[in-house]
XYZ file of C-alpha atoms in Angstrom:
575
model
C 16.660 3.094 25.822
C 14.126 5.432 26.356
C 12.755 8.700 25.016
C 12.980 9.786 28.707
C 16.469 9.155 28.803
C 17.294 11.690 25.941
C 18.516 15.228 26.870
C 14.902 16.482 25.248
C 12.196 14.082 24.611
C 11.099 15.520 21.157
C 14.737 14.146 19.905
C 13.180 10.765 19.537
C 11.004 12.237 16.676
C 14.515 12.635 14.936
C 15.330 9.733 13.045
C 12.128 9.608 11.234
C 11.338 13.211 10.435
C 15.025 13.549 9.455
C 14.438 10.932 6.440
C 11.506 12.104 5.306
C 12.481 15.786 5.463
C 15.405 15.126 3.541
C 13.885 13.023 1.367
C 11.343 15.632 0.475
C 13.875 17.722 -0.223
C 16.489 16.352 -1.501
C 14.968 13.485 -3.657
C 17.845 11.473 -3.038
C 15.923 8.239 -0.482
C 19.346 5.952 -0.037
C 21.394 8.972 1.714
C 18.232 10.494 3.208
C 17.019 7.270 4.902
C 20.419 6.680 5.920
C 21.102 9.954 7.527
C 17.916 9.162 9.658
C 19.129 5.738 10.528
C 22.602 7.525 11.783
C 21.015 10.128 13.422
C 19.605 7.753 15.794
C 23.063 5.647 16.283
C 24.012 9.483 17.115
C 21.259 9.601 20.080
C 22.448 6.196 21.377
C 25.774 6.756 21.063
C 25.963 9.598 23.188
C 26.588 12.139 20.098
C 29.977 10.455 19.028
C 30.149 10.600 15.130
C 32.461 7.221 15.441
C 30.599 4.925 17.290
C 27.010 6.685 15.811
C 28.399 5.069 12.442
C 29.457 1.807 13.769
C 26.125 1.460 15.121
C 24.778 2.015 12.373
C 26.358 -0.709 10.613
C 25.319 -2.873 13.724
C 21.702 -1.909 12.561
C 21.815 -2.763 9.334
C 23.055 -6.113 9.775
C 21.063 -6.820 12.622
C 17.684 -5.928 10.229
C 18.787 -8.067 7.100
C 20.055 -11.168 9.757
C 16.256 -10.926 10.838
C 14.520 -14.560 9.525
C 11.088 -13.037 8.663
C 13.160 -9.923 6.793
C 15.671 -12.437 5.173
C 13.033 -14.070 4.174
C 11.561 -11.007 2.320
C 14.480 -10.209 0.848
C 15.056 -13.289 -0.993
C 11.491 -13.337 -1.928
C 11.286 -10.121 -3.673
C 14.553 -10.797 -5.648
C 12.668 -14.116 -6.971
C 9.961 -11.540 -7.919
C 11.850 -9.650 -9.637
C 13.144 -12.805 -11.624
C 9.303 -13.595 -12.031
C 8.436 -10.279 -13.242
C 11.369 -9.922 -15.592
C 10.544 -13.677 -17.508
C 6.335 -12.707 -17.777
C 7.924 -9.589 -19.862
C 10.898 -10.848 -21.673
C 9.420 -13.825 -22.621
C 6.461 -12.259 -24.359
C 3.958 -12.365 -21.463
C 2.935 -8.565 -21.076
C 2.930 -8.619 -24.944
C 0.308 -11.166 -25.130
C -1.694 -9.736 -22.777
C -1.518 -6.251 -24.682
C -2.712 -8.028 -27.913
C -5.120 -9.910 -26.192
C -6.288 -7.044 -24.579
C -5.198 -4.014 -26.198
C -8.033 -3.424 -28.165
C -10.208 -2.862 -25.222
C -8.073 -0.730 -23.124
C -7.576 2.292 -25.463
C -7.575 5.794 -23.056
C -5.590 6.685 -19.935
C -8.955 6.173 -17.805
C -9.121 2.589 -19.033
C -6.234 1.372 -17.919
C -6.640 3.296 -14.499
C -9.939 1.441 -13.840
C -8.388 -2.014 -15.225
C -5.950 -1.580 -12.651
C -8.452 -0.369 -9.684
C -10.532 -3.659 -10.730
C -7.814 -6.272 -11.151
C -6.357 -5.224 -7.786
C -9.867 -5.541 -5.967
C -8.894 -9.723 -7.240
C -5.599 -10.194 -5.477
C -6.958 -9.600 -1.923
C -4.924 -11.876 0.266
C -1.480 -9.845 0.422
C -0.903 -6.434 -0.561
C 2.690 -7.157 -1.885
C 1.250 -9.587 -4.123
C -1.312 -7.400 -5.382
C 1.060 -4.851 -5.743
C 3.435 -6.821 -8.028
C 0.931 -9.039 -10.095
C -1.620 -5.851 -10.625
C 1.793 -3.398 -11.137
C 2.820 -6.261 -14.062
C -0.607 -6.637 -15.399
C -1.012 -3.040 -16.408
C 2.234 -0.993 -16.203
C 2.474 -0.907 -20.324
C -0.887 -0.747 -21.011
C -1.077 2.296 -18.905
C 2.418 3.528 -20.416
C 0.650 3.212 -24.035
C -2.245 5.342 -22.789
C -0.447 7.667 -21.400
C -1.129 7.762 -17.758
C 1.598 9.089 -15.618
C 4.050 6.445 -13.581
C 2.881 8.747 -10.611
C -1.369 7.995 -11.112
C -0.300 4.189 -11.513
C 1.406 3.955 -8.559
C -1.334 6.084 -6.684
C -4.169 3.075 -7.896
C -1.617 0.053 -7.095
C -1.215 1.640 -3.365
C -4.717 2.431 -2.607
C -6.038 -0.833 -3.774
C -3.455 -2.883 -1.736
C -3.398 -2.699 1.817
C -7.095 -0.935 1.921
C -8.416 -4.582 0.156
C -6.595 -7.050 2.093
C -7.146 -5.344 5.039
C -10.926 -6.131 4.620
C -10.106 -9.806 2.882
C -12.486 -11.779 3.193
C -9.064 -13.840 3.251
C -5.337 -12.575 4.115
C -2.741 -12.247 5.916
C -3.840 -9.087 6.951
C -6.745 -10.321 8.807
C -4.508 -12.882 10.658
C -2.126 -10.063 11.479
C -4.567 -8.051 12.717
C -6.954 -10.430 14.738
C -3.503 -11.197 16.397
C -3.274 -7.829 17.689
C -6.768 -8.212 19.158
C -5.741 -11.022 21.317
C -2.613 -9.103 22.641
C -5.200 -6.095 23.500
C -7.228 -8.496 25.097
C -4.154 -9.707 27.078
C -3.544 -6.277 27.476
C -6.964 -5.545 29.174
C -6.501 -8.461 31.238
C -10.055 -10.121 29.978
C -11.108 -13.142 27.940
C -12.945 -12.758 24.871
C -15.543 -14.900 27.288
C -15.993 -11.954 29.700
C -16.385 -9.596 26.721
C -19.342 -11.522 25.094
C -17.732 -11.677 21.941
C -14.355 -13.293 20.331
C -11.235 -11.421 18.462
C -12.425 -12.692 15.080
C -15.864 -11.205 16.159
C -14.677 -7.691 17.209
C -12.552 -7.515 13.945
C -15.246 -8.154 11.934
C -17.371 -5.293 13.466
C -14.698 -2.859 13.262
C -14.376 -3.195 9.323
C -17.411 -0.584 8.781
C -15.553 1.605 11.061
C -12.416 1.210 9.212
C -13.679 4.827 6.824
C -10.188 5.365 5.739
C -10.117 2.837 3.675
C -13.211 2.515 2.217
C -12.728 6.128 1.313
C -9.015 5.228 -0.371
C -10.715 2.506 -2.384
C -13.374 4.668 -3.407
C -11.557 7.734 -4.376
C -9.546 5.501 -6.555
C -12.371 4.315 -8.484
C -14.267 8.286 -8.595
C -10.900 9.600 -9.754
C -10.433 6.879 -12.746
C -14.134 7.091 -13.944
C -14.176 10.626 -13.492
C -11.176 11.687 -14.603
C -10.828 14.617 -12.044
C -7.530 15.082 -10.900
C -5.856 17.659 -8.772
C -2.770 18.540 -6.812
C 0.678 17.835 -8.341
C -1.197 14.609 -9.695
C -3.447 16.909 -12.116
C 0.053 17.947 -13.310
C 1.707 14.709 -13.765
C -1.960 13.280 -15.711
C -1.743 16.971 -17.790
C 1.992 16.236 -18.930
C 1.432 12.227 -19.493
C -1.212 13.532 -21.972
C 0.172 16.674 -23.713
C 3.859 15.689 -23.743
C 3.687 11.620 -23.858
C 6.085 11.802 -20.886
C 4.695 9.616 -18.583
C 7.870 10.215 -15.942
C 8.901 14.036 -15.123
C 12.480 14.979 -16.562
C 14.972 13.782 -14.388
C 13.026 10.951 -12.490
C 14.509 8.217 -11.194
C 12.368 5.353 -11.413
C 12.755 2.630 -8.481
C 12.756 -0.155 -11.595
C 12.046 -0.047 -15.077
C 11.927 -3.245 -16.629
C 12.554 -2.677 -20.091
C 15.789 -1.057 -19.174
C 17.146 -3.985 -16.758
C 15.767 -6.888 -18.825
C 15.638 -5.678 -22.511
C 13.078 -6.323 -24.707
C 10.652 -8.526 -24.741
C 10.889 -11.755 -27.403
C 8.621 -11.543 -30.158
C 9.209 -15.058 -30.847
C 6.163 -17.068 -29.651
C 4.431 -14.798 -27.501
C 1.747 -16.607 -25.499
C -0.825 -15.828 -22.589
C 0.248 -19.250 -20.786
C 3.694 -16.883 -20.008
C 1.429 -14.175 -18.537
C -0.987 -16.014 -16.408
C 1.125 -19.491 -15.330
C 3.346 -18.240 -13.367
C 1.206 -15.255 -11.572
C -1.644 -18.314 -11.496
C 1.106 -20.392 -9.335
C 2.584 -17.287 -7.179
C -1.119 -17.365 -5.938
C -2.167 -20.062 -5.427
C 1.361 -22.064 -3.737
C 1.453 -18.452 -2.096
C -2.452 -18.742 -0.550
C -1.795 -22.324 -0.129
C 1.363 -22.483 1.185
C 0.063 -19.988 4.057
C -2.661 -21.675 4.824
C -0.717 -25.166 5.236
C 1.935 -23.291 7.560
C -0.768 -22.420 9.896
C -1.667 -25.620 10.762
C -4.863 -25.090 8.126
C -4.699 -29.047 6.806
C -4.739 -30.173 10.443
C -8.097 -31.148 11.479
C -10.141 -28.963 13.426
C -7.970 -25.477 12.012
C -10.386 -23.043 10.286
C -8.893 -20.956 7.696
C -9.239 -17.785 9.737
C -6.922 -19.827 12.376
C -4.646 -20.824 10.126
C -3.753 -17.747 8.290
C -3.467 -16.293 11.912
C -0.913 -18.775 13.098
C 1.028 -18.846 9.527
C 4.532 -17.466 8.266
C 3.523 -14.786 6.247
C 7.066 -14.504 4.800
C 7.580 -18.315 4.096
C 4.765 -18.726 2.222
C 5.090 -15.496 0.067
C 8.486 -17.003 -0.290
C 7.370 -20.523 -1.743
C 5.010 -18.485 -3.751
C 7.749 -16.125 -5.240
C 9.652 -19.050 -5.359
C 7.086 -21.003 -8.127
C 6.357 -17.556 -9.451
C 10.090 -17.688 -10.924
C 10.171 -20.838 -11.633
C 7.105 -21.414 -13.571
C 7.958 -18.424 -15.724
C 11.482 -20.119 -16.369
C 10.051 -23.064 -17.494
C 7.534 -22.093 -19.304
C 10.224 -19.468 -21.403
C 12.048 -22.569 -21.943
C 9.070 -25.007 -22.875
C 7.671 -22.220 -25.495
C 10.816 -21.531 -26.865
C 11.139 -17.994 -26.336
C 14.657 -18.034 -25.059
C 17.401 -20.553 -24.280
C 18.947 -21.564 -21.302
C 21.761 -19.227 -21.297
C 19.171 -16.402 -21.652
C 17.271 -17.718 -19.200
C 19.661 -17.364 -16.806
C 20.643 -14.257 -17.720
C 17.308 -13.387 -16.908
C 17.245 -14.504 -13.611
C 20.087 -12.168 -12.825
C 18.734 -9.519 -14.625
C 15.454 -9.471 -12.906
C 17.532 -9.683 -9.292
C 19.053 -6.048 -10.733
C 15.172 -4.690 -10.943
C 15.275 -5.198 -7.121
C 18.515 -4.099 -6.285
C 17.760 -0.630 -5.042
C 14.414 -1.364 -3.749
C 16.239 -3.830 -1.602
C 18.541 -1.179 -0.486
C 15.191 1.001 0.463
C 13.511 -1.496 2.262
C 16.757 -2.597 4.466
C 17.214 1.232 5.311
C 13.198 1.506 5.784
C 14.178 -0.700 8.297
C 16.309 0.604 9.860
C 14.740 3.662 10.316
C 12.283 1.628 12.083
C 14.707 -0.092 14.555
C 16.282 3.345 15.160
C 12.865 4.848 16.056
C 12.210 1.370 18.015
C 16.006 2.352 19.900
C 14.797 5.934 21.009
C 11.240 5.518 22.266
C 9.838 7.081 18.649
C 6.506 5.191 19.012
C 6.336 5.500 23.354
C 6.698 9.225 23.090
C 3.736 9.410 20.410
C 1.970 7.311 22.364
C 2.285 9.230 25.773
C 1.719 12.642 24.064
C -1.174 12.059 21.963
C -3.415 9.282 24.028
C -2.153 8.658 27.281
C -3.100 12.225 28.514
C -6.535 11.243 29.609
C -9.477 12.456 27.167
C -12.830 12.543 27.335
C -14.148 9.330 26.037
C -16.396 10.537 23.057
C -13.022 11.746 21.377
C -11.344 8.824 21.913
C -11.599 7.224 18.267
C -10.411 10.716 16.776
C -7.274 10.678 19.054
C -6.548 6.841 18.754
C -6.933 7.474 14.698
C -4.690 10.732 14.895
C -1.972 8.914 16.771
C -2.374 6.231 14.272
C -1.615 8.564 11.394
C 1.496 10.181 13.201
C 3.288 6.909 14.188
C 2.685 4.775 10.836
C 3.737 8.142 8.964
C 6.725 8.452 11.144
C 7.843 4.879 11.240
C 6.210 3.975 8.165
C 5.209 0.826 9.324
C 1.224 -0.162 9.793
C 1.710 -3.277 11.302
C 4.008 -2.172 13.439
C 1.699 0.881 14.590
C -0.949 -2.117 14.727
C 1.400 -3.734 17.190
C 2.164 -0.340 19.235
C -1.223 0.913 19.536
C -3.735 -2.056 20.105
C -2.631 -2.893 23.199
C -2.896 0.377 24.662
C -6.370 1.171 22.751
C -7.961 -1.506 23.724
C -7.620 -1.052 27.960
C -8.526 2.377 27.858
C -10.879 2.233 25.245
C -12.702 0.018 27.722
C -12.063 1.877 30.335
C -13.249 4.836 29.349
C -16.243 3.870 27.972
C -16.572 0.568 27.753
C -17.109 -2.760 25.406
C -19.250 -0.664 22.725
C -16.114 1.826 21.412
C -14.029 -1.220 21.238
C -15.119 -1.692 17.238
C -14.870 1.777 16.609
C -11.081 1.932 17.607
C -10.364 -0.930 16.170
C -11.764 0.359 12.373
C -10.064 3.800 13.173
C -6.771 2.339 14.563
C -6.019 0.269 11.314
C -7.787 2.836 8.730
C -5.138 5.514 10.704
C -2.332 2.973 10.240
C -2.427 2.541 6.428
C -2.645 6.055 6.035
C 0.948 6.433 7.146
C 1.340 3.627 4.634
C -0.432 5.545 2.127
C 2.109 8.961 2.885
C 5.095 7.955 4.446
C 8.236 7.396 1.626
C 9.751 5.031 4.066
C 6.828 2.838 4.172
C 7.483 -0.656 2.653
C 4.244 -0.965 0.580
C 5.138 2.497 -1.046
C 8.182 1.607 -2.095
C 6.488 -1.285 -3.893
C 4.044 0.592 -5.442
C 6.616 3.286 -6.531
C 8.799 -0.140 -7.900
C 5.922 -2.012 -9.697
C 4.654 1.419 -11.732
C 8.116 2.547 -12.062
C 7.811 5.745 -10.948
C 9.964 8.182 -9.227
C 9.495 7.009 -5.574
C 9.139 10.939 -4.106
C 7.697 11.544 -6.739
C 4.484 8.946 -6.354
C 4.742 10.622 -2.735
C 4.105 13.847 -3.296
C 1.290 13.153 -5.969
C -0.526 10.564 -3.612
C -0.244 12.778 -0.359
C -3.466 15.453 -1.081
C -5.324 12.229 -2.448
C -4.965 10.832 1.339
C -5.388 13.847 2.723
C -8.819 14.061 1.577
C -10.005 10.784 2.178
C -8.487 11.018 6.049
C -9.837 14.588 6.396
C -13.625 13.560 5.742
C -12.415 10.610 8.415
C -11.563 12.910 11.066
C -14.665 14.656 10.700
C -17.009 11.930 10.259
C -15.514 11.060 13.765
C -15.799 14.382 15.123
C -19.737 13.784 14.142
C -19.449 10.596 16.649
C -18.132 12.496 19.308
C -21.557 14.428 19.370
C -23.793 12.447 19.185
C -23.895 9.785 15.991
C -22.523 6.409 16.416
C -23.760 4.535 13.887
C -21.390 3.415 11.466
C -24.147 2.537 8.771
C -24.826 6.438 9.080
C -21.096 8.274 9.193
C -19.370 5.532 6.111
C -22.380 6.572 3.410
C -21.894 9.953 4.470
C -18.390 9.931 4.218
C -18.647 8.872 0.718
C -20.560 11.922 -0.256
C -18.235 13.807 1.537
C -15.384 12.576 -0.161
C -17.017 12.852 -3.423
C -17.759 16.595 -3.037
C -14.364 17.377 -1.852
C -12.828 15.466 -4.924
C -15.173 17.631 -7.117
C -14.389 20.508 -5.790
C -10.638 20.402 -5.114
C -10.842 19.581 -8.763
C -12.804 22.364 -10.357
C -10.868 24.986 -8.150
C -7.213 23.534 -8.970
C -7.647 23.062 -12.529
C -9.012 26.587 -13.226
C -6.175 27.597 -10.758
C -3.893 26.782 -13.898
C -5.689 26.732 -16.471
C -6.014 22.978 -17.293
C -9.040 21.211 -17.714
C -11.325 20.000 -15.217
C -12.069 16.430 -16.464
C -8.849 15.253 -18.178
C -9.163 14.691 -21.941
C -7.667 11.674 -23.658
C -3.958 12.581 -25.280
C -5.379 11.485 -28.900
C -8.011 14.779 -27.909
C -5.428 17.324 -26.843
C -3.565 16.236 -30.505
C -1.093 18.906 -31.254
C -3.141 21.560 -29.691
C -1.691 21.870 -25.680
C -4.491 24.244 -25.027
C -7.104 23.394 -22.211
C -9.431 21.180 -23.332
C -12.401 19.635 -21.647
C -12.665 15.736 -21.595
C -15.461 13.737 -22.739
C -16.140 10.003 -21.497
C -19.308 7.405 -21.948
C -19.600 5.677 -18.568
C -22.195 3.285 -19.862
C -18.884 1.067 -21.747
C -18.098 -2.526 -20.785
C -15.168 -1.388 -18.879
C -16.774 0.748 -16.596
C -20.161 -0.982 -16.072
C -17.852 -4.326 -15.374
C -15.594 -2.459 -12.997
C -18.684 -1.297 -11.201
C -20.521 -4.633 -10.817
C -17.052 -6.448 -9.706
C -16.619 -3.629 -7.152
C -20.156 -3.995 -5.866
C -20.383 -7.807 -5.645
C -16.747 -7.232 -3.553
C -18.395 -4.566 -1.128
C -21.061 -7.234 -0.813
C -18.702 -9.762 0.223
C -16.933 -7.813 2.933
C -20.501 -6.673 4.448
C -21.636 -9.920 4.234
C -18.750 -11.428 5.994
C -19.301 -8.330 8.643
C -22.745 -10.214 9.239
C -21.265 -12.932 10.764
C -19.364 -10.465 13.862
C -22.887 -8.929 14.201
């Protein structure tokens, strides 16, 4: 079915906006995502409530009996096993006494988090759950809000492996290429340049997320927060409560699992198993796209791999080695070691029910022409070519928010972006749509509460999943504001990329700075967030202090650098 075939086209914007609405609202994500899903099986089904919820059921079932969603399934309930042996078994305390010492304020576990996630830059769900693990008490200790943790562990996800050098992301997304060269009905021989090549020269177009991944880093060191976030850092510090009353954290491991032995706690039960989800995950991948046959280069073979296999081997070793090595230390038995298993499947259990709804929602949209009426309102009206990149990142934003899916606005979009792209003006726009097509598409990651890699970050900080919405939204905002007007600066007149992504930067610094000074002396908190050992007893405003010349920040700095280098270096080779 199509959107044309509805009584008003705008209906197939239902199912979506529905969720999210209600989720806003309501705060309750199960029955709001679920009312979406049925109000699409309501479309379909000709408005008859009966066979609108037997459809519905149809849906679900027909999601979870996909293999590459299966597949995900299992493999983040063997995360959750993973996750729950690294902490019961002493893991996370190891690390903290290992640690501990150097990590002592709020800001220091916010840019130990921002830096250890610029590491893990081959999957953003792996990222997500081996930086979420790494850090989530030391930031609890310090007193950052569950909300500013799961802001840093979604901005440093899918804007990192989107650049690689390495991922799956890169495979995905070079994939799409092809199909928009199929699209355009030419060869990457008549174009002068291949798929790999025109990905790599889109990346410094791709201001989005450079600008995420930056403001991440500028908020940290700076400590300037504002929007509901200043308000969530202000009662972390003052009150010690790092969740607001009454949130409803996606998974809490200290509740599920219990606490952690004190027994023999050793590093080896931190860093084994996350050491093996890496490296059977990167190597599994790599093997499943053909990458030990000869004459398969890496960027070929994590093109051509299962994605969701070899995250599943990797989840797979990631429980396993933690089992083993709780066993082989002595920190628990085998009864308890079972019993973790099961309770770390309990972590997942209404993530899990998120994600299969999340979905849903997206088949439902898929079943009512969500994405085709999008597309045919917002780019297939004819524009003048100059504005193209504006309107192809726009649409972007409004589909991956809508079906909170980036890859699956990757898939929608490319196709049609490329053609008229060249079209309209030709081979040279082609990078620029490309950076601003998949910078536009991980916004909606970055916003939408039915995206998957949001619910991830919401599950690996803990936090209150609307909550980690609402906080992370003006944060976006920002960073795709100063990207909609860097690209209104292309469409008259400057084109160079090495000109509008510095500038941008500035841009987005300002804005922070000033969004900051004028919402904190809107209520009368303080500017640059103090430490909670400096607000003591005392709740009144208080001005921070912070030395930026300390290890932690001078190493975060040089690791981020020598990264940035990387990725521009590795654009060299598309110039």
């Amino acid at each position: 079915m199509t959107y044309q075939a509805l009584p008003f086209a705008a209906l197939a914007l239902a199912p979506p906006l529905l969720a999210i609405a209600l989720a806003m609202y309501t705060r309750q994500v199960l029955v709001s995502l679920f009312a979406g899903v049925w109000a699409g099986a309501l479309l379909i089904a000709d408005f008859n409530p009966i066979a609108a919820t037997a459809l519905s059921m149809d849906w679900l079932v027909e999601v979870v009996r996909s293999p590459f969603d299966t597949k995900f399934l299992i493999l983040i309930m063997f995360m959750g096993a993973g996750a729950a042996f690294i902490y019961k078994s002493g893991g996370i305390l190891a690390l903290e006494n290992w640690i501990g010492h150097r990590v002592n304020t709020a800001r220091d576990s916010q840019v130990l988090t921002w830096v250890i996630g610029v590491f893990i830059f081959f999957d953003s769900y792996t990222s997500t759950i081996v930086t979420g693990n790494a850090t989530r008490d030391l930031s609890e200790e310090n007193n950052t809000s569950r909300e500013m943790h799961a802001y840093v562990l979604d901005s440093t996800t899918s804007p990192v492996t989107t650049f690689g050098p390495v991922s799956n992301w890169i495979g995905y997304q070079v994939s799409m290429i092809i199909v928009g060269f199929e699209a355009a009905r030419f060869s990457a021989e008549e174009l002068g340049i291949t798929a790999f090549g025109l990905f790599l020269q889109s990346i410094p177009w791709n201001i989005y997320c450079f600008l995420a991944f930056f403001m991440v880093g500028f908020i940290s060191l700076t400590q300037r927060f504002y929007g509901p976030m200043l308000d969530a850092e202000w009662r972390s510090r003052s009150t010690g409560q790092s969740l607001r009353e009454d949130a409803t954290p996606l998974s809490d491991v200290s509740t599920d699992v219990g606490e952690p032995s004190e027994a023999n706690p050793s590093l080896v039960n931190f860093f084994a198993p996350i050491l093996s989800l890496l490296v059977v995950g990167i190597v599994s991948m790599w093997w499943l796209g053909g990458g030990h046959q000869p004459g398969v280069d890496i960027a070929t073979a994590f093109q051509e791999t299962d994605v969701a296999l070899g995250l599943l081997y990797g989840s797979f070793a990631f429980l396993a080695v933690g089992m083993i090595g709780a066993l082989g230390l002595g920190t628990m038995d085998i009864e308890e070691a079972s019993d973790t298993v099961i309770d770390g499947f309990k972590t997942m259990m209404i993530a899990a029910a998120i994600i299969v709804l999340a979905w849903s929602i997206g088949h439902a949209a898929e079943q009512v022409g969500t994405a085709e009426y999008i597309v045919d309102m917002m780019v297939g009206s004819g524009v003048p070519g100059s504005l193209l990149p504006l309107i192809v990142f726009v649409a972007a934003m409004f589909i991956a928010f809508t079906t909170g899916t980036s890859w699956g606005t990757m898939a929608i979009l490319t196709p049609l972006a490329i053609p008229l792209g060249y079209e309209l003006v030709g081979p040279s726009v082609l990078p620029v749509l490309m950076g601003v097509l998949f910078g536009g598409a991980i916004w909606g990651d970055h916003v939408s509460p039915i995206s998957d890699t949001t619910v991830m970050s919401s599950i690996f900080a803990g936090s209150d999943h609307v909550d980690h919405v609402n906080t992370q939204i003006p944060f976006a905002m920002t960073a795709a504001g100063v990207t909609v007007l860097a690209l209104l600066l292309y469409a008259v007149g400057i084109t160079s990329a090495f000109v509008l992504l510095p500038l941008s930067v500035v841009l987005v610094a300002v804005a922070v700075l000033g969004l900051n000074k004028f919402d904190a002396n809107r209520k009368g908190l303080p500017e640059v967030m103090p430490t909670a050992d400096a607000i003591g007893d005392d709740a009144d405003r208080v001005e921070g202090s912070y030395d930026y010349l300390t290890s932690l920040p001078l190493i975060a700095l040089t690791v981020v650098a020598a990264y940035l280098a990387l990725v521009f270096a590795f654009v060299s080779f598309g110039g």
